[in-house]
Short mmCIF file of C-alpha atoms in Angstrom, two decimals:
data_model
loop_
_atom_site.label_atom_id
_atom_site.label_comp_id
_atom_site.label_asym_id
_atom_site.label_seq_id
_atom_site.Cartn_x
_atom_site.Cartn_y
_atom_site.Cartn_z
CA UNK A 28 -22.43 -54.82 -71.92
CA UNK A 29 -26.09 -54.81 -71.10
CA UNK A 30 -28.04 -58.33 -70.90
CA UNK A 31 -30.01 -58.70 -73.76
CA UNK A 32 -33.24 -60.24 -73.43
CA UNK A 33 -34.53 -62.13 -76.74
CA UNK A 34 -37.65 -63.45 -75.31
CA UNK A 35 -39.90 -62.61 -72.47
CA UNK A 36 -39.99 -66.34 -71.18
CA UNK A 37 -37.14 -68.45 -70.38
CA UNK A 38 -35.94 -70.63 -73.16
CA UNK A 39 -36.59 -74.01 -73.33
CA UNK A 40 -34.50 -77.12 -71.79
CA UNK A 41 -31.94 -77.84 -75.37
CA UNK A 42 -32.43 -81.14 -75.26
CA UNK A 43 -35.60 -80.65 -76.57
CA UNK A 44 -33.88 -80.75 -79.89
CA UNK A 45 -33.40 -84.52 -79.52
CA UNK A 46 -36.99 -85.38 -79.93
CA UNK A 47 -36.86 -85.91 -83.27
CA UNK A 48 -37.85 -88.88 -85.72
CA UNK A 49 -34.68 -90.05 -86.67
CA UNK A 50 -33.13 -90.03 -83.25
CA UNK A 51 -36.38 -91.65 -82.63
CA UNK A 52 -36.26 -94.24 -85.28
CA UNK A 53 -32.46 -94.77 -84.03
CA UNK A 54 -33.13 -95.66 -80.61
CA UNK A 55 -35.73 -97.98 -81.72
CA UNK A 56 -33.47 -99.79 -83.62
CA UNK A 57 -30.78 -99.97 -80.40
CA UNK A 58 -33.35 -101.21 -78.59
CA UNK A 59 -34.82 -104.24 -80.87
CA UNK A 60 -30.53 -105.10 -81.83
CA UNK A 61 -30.35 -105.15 -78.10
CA UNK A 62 -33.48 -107.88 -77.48
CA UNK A 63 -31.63 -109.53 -80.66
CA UNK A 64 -33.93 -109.06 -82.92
CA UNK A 65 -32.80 -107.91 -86.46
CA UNK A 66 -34.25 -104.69 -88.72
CA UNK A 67 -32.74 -103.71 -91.92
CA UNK A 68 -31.69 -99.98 -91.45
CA UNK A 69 -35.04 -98.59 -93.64
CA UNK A 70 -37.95 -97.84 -91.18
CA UNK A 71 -41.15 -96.45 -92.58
CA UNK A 72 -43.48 -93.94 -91.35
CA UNK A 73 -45.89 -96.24 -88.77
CA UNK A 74 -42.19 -97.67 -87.16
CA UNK A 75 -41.72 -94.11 -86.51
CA UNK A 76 -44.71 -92.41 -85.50
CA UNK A 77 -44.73 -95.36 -82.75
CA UNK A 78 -41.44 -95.28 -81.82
CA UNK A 79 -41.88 -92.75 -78.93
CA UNK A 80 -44.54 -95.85 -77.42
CA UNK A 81 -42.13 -98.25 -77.86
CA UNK A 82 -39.08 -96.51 -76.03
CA UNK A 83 -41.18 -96.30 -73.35
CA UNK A 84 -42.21 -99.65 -73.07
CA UNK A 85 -39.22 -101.26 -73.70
CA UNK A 86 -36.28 -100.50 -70.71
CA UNK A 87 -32.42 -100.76 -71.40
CA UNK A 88 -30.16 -101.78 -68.71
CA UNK A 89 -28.09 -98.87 -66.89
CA UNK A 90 -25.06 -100.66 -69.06
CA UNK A 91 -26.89 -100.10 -72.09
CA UNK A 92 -28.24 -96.70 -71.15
CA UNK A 93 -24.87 -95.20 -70.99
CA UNK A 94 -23.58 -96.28 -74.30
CA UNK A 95 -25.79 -94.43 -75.63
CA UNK A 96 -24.91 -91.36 -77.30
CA UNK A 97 -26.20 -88.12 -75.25
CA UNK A 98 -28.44 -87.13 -77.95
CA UNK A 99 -30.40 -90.31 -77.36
CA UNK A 100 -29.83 -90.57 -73.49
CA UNK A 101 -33.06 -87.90 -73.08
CA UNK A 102 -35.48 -89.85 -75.28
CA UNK A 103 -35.47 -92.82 -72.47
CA UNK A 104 -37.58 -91.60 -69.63
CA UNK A 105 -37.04 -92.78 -66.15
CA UNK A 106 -38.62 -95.89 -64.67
CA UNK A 107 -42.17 -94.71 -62.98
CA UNK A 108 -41.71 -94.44 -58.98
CA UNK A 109 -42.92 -97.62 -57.02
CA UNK A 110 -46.27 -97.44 -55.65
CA UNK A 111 -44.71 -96.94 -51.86
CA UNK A 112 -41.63 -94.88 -53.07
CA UNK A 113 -41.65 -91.12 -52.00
CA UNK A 114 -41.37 -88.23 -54.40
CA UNK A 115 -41.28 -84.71 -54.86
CA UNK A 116 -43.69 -82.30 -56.25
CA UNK A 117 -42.98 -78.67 -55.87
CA UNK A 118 -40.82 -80.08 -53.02
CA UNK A 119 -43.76 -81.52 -51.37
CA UNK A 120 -43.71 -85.48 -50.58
CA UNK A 121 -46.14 -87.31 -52.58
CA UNK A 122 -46.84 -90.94 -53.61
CA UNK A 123 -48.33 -92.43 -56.15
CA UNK A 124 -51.23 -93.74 -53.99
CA UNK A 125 -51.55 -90.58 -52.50
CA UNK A 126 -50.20 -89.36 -49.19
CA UNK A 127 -51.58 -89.71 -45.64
CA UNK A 128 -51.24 -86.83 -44.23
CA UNK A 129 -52.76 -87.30 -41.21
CA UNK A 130 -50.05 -90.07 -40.41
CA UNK A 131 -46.92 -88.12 -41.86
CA UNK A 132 -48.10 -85.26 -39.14
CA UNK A 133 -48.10 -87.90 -36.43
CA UNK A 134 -44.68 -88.95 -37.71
CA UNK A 135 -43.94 -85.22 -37.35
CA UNK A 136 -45.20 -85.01 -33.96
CA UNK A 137 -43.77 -87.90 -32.73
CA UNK A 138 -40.52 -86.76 -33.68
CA UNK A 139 -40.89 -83.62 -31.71
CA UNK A 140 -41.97 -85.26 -28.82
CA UNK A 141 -38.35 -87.47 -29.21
CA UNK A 142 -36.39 -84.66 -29.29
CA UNK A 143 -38.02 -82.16 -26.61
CA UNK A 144 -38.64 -85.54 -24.49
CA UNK A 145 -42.25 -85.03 -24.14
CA UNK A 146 -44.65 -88.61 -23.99
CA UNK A 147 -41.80 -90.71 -24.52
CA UNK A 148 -42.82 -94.07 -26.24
CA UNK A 149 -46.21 -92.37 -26.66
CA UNK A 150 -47.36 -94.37 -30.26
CA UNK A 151 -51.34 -93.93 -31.68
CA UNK A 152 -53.87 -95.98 -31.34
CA UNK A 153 -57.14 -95.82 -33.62
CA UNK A 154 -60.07 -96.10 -31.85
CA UNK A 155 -62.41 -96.13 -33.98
CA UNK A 156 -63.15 -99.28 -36.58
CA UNK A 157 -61.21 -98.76 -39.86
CA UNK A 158 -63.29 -99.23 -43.48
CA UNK A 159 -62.91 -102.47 -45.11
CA UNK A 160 -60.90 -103.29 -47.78
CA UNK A 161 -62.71 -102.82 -51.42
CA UNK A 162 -62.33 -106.77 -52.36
CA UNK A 163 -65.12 -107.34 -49.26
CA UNK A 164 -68.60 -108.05 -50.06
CA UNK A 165 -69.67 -105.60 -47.54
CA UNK A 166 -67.41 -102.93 -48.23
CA UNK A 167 -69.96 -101.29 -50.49
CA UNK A 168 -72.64 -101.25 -47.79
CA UNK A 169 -70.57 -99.90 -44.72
CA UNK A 170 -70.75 -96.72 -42.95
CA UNK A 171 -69.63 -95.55 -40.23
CA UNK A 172 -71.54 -93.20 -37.37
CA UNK A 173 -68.63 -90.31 -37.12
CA UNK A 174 -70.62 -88.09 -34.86
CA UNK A 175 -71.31 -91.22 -32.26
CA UNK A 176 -67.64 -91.39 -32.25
CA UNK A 177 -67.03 -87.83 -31.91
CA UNK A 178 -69.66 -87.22 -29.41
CA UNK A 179 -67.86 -90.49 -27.08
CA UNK A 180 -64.53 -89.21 -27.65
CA UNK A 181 -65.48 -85.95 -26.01
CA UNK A 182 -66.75 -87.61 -23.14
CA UNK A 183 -64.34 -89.63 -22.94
CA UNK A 184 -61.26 -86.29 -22.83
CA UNK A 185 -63.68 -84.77 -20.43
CA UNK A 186 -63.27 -87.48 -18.00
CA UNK A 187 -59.76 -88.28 -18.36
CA UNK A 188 -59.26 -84.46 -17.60
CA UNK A 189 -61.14 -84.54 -14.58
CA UNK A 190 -59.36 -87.96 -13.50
CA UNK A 191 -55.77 -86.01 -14.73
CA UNK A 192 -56.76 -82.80 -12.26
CA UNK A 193 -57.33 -85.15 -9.19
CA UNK A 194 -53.79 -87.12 -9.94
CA UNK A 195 -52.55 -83.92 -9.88
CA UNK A 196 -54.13 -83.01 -6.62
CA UNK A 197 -53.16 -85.98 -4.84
CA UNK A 198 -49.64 -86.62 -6.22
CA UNK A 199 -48.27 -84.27 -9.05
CA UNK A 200 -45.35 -86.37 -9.33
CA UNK A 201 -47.12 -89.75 -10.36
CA UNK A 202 -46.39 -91.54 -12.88
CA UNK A 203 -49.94 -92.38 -13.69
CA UNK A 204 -50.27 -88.50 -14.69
CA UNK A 205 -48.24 -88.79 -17.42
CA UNK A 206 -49.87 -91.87 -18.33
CA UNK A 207 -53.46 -89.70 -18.16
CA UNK A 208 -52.00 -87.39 -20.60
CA UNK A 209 -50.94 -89.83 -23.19
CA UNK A 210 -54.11 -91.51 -22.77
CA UNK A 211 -55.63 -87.88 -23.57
CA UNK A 212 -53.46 -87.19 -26.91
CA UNK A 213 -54.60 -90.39 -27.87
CA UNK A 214 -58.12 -89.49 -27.76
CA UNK A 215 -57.40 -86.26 -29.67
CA UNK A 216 -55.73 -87.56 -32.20
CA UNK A 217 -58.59 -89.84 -32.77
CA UNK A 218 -60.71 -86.79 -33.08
CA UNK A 219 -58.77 -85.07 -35.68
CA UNK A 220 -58.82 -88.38 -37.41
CA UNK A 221 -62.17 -88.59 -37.35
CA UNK A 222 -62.37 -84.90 -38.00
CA UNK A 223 -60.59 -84.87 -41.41
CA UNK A 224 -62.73 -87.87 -42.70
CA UNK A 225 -65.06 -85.05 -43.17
CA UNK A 226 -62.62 -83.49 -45.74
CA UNK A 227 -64.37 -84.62 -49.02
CA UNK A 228 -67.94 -83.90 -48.06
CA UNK A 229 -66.37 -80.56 -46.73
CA UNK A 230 -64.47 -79.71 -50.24
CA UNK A 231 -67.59 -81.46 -52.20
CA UNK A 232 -69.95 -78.89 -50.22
CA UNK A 233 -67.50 -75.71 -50.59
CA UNK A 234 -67.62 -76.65 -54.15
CA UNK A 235 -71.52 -76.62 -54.95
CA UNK A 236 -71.24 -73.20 -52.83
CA UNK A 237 -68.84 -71.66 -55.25
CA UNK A 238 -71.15 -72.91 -58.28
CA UNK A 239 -74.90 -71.73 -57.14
CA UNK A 240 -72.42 -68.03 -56.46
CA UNK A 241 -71.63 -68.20 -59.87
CA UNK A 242 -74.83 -69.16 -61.11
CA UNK A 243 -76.50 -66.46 -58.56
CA UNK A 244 -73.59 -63.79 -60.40
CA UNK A 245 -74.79 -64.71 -63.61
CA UNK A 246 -78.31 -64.06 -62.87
CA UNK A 247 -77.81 -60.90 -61.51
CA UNK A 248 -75.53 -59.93 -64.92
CA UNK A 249 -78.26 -61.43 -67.21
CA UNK A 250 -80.89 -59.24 -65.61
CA UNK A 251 -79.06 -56.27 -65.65
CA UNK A 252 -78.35 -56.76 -69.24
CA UNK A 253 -81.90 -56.80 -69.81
CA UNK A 254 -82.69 -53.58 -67.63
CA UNK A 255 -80.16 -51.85 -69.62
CA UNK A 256 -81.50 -53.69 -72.88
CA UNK A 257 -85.18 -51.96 -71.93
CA UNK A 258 -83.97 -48.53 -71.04
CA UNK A 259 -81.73 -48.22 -74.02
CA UNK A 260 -85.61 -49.86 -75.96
CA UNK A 261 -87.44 -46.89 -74.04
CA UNK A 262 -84.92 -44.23 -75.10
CA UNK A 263 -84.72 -45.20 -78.70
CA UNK A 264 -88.65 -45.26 -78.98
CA UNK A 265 -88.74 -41.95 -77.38
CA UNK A 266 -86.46 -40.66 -79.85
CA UNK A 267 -88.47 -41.83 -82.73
CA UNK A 268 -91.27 -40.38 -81.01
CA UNK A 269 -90.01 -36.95 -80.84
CA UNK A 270 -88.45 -36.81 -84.16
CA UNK A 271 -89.26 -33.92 -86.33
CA UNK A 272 -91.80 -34.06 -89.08
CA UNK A 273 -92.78 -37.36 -87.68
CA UNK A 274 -96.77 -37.44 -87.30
CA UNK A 275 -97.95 -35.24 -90.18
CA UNK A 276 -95.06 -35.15 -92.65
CA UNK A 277 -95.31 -31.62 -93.22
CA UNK A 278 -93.47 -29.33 -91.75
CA UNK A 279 -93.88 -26.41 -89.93
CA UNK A 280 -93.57 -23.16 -89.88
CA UNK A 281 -90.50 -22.74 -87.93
CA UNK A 282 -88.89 -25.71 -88.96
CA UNK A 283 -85.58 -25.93 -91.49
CA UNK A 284 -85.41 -28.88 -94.09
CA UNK A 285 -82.37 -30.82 -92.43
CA UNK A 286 -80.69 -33.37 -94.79
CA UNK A 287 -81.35 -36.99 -94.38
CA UNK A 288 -78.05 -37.68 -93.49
CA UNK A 289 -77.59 -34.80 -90.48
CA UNK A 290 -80.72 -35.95 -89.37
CA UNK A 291 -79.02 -39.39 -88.85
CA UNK A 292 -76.36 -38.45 -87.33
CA UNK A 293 -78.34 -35.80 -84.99
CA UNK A 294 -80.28 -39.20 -83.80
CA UNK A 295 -77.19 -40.77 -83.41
CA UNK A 296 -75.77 -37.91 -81.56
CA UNK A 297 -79.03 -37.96 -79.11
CA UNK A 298 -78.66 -41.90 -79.09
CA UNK A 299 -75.29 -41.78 -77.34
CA UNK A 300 -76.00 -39.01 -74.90
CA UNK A 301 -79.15 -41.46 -73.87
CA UNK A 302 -77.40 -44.05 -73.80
CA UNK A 303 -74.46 -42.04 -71.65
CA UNK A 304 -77.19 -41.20 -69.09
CA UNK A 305 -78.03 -44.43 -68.70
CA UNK A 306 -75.01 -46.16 -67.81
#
């Protein structure tokens, strides 16, 4: 038999069905006998309608949690990740404090460089002075001069290239070449460091971009409106203009007596054909 589809989207999880007030109103009640506390069976509408706070407040024991029937085994959510704990989102890593991600790639890195054997023991080093933390008095006040840093950084790969080329010269098989080149990721790692620091002022800058485009896009569409708006003015005015019988109210020789209401829809006709040339 063909599949037969009742709905365009996917139905939803069936435990959904559990969220209800009495299941709600039931688990309450486990919960409270369990902190021995005593309720008579009759719970009124406020006990319910903050039951769903309370179950999450209040945790049960993994004992507790599985004599519970299934039906009330959903309503209990699971305890919030730790602060440090790793998670997934849309099988990304993520933590609740946010992610670093500049140290998860050096993690990455450094675990390439393991396995190919490439800078072995090579570990980073910041180079640059770190913000304080946000208890400090002067944490408010401090900056820090990024492009300085960049600017000595470059130097600074510049000249460990140039020292790197004449190890090579002299002895390509010294250790202290190796050494050089370590001392030269270092450095570059600093500069990416440094680099994506710029990352907010960079997103907060695309962002006013993307708004004075809009606002520039809206302009442009509220002034065409109004061209549009005046030529459809002109062509209407020109129509009254040049509608029979209009200056004298008598008419003419060669004119027929049209009916009032051909004559409307004859202007209407003539509106729409203007109004077709136009756009």
């Amino acid at each position: 038999e063909e599949n037969q589809f009742h709905s365009l989207f996917p139905n939803p999880p069936p435990f959904w069905k559990s969220f209800t007030a009495e299941n709600l109103a039931r688990l309450d009640e486990i919960k409270k006998g369990a902190q021995g506390g005593a309720q008579d069976g009759n719970a009124d509408m406020s006990t319910i309608q903050n039951a769903a706070t309370e179950t999450s407040t209040t945790q049960l024991s993994a004992a507790q949690l599985l004599t519970l029937p299934a039906e009330l085994r959903y309503l209990v959510p699971p305890a919030p990740p730790a602060e440090d704990s790793e998670y997934r989102v849309f099988n990304i890593p993520t933590r609740i404090r946010g992610m670093d991600l500049f140290q998860k790639n050096l993690e990455s890195m450094k675990r390439d460089m393991e396995q190919t054997g490439l800078f072995p023991g090579w570990e980073y080093e910041q180079l640059f002075p770190s913000r304080p933390p946000s208890s400090d008095n002067g944490a408010s006040e401090w900056t820090l001069d990024r492009q300085q840093y960049l600017l000595r950084f470059l130097r600074s790969i510049l000249l460990n290239f140039l020292e790197l080329l004449g190890i090579l010269a002299t002895n390509p098989a010294s250790d202290d070449g190796e050494q050089k080149m370590k001392d030269i990721l270092t450095l570059v790692a600093n500069v990416h460091a440094l680099v994506n620091e710029y990352r907010p002022h960079q997103a907060r800058e695309t962002l006013i971009l993307m708004m004075q485009d809009q606002v520039e896009r809206k302009k442009a569409e509220i002034e065409a409106v109004r061209q549009v708006k005046g030529k459809v003015a002109a062509a209407l005015a020109e129509l009254e203009r040049s509608a029979p019988g209009r200056e004298a109210g008598v008419l003419r020789e060669d004119e027929v007596v049209v009916e009032p209401e051909e004559k409307r829809r004859e202007m209407q006709r003539r509106m729409w054909y203007a109004m077709d040339e136009l756009l």
